[in-house]
Short mmCIF file of C-alpha atoms in Angstrom, two decimals:
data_model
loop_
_atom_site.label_atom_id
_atom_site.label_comp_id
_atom_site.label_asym_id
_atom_site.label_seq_id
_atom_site.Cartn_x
_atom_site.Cartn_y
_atom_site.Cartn_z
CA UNK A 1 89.92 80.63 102.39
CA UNK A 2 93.71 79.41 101.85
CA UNK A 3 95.08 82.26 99.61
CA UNK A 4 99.40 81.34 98.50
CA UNK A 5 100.91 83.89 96.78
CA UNK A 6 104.09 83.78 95.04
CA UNK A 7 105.90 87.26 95.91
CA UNK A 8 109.32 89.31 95.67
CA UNK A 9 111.99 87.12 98.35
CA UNK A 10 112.91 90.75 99.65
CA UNK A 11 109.26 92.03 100.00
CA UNK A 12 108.43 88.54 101.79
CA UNK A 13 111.26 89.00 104.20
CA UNK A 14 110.03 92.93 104.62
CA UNK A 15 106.47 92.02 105.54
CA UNK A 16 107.91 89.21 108.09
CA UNK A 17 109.45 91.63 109.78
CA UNK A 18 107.18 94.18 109.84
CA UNK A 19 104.73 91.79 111.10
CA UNK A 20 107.18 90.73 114.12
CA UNK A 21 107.78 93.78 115.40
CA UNK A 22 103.96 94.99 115.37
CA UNK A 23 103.23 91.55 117.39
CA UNK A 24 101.05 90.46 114.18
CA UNK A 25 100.47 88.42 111.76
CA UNK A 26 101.74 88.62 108.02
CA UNK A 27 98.25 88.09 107.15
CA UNK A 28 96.90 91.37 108.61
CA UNK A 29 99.84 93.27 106.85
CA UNK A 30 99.38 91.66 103.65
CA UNK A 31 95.50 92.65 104.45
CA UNK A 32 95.87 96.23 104.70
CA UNK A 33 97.92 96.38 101.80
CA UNK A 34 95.44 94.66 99.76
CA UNK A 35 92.07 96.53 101.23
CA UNK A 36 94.21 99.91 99.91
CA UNK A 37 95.34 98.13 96.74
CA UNK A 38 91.69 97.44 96.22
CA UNK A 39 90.48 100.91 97.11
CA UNK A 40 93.05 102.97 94.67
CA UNK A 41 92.72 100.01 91.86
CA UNK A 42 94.54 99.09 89.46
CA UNK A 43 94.67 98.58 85.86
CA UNK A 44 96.11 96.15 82.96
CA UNK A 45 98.59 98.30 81.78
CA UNK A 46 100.10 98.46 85.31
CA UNK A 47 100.36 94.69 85.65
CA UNK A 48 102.48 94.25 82.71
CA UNK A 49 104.80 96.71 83.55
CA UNK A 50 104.67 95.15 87.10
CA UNK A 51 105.28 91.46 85.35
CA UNK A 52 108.65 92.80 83.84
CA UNK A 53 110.48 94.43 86.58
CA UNK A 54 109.07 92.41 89.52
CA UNK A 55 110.94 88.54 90.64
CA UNK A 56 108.18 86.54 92.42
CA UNK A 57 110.63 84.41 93.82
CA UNK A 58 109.26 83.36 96.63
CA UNK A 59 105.58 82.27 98.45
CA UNK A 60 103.38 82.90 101.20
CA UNK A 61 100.15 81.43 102.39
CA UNK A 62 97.38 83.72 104.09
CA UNK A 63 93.85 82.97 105.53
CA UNK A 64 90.62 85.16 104.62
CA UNK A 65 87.66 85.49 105.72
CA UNK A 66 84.57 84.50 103.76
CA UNK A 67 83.41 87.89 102.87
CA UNK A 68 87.11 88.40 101.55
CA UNK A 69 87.04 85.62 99.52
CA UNK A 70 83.94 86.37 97.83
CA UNK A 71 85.38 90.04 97.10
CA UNK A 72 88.93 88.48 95.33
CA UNK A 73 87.04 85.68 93.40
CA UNK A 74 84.68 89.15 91.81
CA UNK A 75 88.24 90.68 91.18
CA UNK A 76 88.71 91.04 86.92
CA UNK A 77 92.67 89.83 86.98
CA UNK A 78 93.05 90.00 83.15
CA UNK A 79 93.59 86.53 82.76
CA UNK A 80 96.28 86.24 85.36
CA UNK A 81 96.47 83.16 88.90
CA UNK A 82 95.67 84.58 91.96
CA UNK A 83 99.40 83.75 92.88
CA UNK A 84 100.46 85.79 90.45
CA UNK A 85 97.75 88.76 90.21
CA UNK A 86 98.17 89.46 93.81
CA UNK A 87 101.94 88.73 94.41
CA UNK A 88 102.55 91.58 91.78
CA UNK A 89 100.46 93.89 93.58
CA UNK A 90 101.32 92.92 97.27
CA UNK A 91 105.08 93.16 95.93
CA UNK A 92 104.61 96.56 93.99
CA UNK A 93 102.57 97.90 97.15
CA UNK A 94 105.49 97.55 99.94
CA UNK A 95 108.25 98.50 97.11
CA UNK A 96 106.40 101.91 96.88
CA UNK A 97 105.03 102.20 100.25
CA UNK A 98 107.84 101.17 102.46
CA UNK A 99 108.41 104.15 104.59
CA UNK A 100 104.59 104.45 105.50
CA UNK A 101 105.62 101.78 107.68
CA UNK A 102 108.19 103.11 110.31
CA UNK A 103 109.41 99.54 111.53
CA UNK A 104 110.75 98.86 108.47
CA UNK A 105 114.13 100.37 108.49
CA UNK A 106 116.74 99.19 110.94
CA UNK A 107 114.65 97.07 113.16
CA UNK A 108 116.78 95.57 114.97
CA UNK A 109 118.99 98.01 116.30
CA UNK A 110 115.42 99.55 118.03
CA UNK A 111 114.65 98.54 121.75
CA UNK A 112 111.56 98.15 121.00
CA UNK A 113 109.26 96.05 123.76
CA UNK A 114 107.44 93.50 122.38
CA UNK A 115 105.24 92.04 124.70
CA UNK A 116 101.72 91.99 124.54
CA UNK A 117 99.15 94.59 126.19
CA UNK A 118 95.85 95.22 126.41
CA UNK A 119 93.75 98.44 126.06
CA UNK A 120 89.95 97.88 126.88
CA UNK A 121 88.07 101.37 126.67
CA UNK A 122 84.84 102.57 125.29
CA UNK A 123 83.72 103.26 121.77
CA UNK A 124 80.63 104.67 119.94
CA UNK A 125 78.35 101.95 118.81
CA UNK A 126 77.79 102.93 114.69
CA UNK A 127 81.85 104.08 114.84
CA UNK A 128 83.00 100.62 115.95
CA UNK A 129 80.56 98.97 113.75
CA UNK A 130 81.68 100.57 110.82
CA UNK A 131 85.69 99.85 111.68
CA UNK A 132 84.11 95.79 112.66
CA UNK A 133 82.99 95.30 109.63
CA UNK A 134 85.47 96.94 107.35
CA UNK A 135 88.17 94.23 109.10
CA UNK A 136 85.91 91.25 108.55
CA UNK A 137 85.61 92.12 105.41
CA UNK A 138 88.75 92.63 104.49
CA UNK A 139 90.50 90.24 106.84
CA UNK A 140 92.41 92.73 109.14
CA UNK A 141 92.32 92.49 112.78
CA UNK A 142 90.93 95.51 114.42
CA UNK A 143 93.97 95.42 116.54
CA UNK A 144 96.05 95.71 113.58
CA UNK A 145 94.29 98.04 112.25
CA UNK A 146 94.41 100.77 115.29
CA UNK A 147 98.52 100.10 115.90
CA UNK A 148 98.94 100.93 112.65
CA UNK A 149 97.19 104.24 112.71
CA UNK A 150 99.00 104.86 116.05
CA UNK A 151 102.42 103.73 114.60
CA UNK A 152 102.31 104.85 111.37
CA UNK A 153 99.54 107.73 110.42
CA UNK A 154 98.67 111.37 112.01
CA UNK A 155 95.33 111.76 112.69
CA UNK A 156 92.86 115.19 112.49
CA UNK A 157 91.97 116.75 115.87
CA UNK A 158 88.16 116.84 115.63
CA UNK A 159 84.79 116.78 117.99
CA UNK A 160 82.98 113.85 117.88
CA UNK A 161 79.97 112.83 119.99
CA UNK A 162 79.14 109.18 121.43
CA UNK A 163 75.38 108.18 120.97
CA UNK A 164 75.98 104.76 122.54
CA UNK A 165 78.62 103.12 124.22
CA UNK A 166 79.86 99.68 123.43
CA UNK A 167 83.33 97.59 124.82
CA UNK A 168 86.04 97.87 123.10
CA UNK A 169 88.98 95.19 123.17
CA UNK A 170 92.28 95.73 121.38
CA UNK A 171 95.39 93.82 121.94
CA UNK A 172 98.68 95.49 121.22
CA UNK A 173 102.65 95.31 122.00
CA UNK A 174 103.85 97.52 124.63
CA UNK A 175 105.67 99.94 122.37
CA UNK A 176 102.36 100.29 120.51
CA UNK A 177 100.71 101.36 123.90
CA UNK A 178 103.16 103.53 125.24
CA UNK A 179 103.13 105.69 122.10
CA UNK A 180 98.95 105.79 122.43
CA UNK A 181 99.73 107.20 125.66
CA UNK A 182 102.85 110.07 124.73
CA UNK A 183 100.06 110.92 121.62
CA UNK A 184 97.22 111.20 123.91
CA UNK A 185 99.13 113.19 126.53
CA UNK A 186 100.63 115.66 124.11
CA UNK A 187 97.29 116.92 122.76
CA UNK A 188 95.84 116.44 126.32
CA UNK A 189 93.14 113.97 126.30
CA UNK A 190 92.08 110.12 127.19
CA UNK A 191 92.90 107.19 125.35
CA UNK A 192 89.46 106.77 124.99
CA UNK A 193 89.63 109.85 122.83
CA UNK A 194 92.26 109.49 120.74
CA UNK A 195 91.27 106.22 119.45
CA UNK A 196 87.91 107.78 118.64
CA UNK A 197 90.27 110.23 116.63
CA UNK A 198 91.93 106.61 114.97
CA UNK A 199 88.45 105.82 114.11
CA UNK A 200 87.18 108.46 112.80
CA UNK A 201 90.17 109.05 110.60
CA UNK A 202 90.26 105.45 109.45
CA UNK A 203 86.79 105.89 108.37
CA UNK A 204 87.71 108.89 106.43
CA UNK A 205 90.63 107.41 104.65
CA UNK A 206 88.24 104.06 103.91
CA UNK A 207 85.06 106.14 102.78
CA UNK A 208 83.56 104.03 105.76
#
């Protein structure tokens, strides 16, 4: 599903840039931000506050999946477009949230390395499902998903065990995989374990 969205010109630009320096898409940011948007909620009161003080001057255009689109078209949004509804929201979201993601400030006086990586490792079979279906269903690549975490979010130290073993793929920027390794080596383990840690802690914040 085609989903445009008018939103905030200074939010838009935000997101963009967030997006480039992650090696994403602005889909998958605008994605997260939704699938927590969804998960706090919201109410009608909020929105018309949100209608006065936000400027949706400008638009964006993002692809869902099915099961995504089926969840939005559920979504009670008081009478309001779906350009509207969720450009308030999406806009509101990164106004308040900003600083959870650490590219945001002065990106581009960061030597950051871009370029794309790959990590392919080893995860527990129910963990990954869990995280696999979350992102189809809310539209977020799983790669996304796990830079973020290792960008962006601590995670709890905790023993986990792995019942089965299944392939896992991820493709990240260099930067992104460099600071998987420093976090890894400063608590002394694999990769493999720390983004069991990721997982684990995604599916706590999720409810997974």
């Amino acid at each position: 599903m085609r989903l445009t969205i008018s939103i905030n010109r200074e939010i838009n630009k935000l997101i963009g840039k967030i997006a480039e320096q992650m090696g994403t898409s602005k889909r998958n940011v605008i994605a997260f931000a939704l699938a927590e948007i969804l998960q706090k909620g919201y109410s009608f009161e909020q929105l018309e506050v949100l209608k006065e003080k936000i400027n949706l001057d400008s638009q964006t255009t993002i692809f869902l999946t099915e099961e995504m689109a089926r969840k939005i078209e559920q979504i009670d949004r008081f009478g309001l477009s779906k350009r509207t509804f969720f450009g308030l929201l999406v806009s509101d979201y990164f106004k308040k949230n900003e600083k959870k993601f650490p590219l945001a400030g002065d990106i581009e006086a960061k030597n950051n390395d871009l370029s794309r990586d790959y990590i392919c490792t080893n995860m527990d079979e129910e963990l990954k499902k869990k995280i696999t279906d979350f992102c189809k269903s809310n539209s977020i690549a799983m790669s996304f998903l796990f830079s973020y975490y290792l960008l962006a979010k601590n995670v709890q130290i905790r023993p986990f065990q792995i019942k089965k073993r299944e392939y896992l793929h991820l493709n990240m920027n260099t930067r992104t995989k460099k600071v998987l390794d420093k976090k890894s080596s400063d608590i002394n383990v694999t990769r493999q374990f720390y983004l069991h840690l990721i997982a684990l802690q995604i599916c706590e914040d999720f409810n997974l």
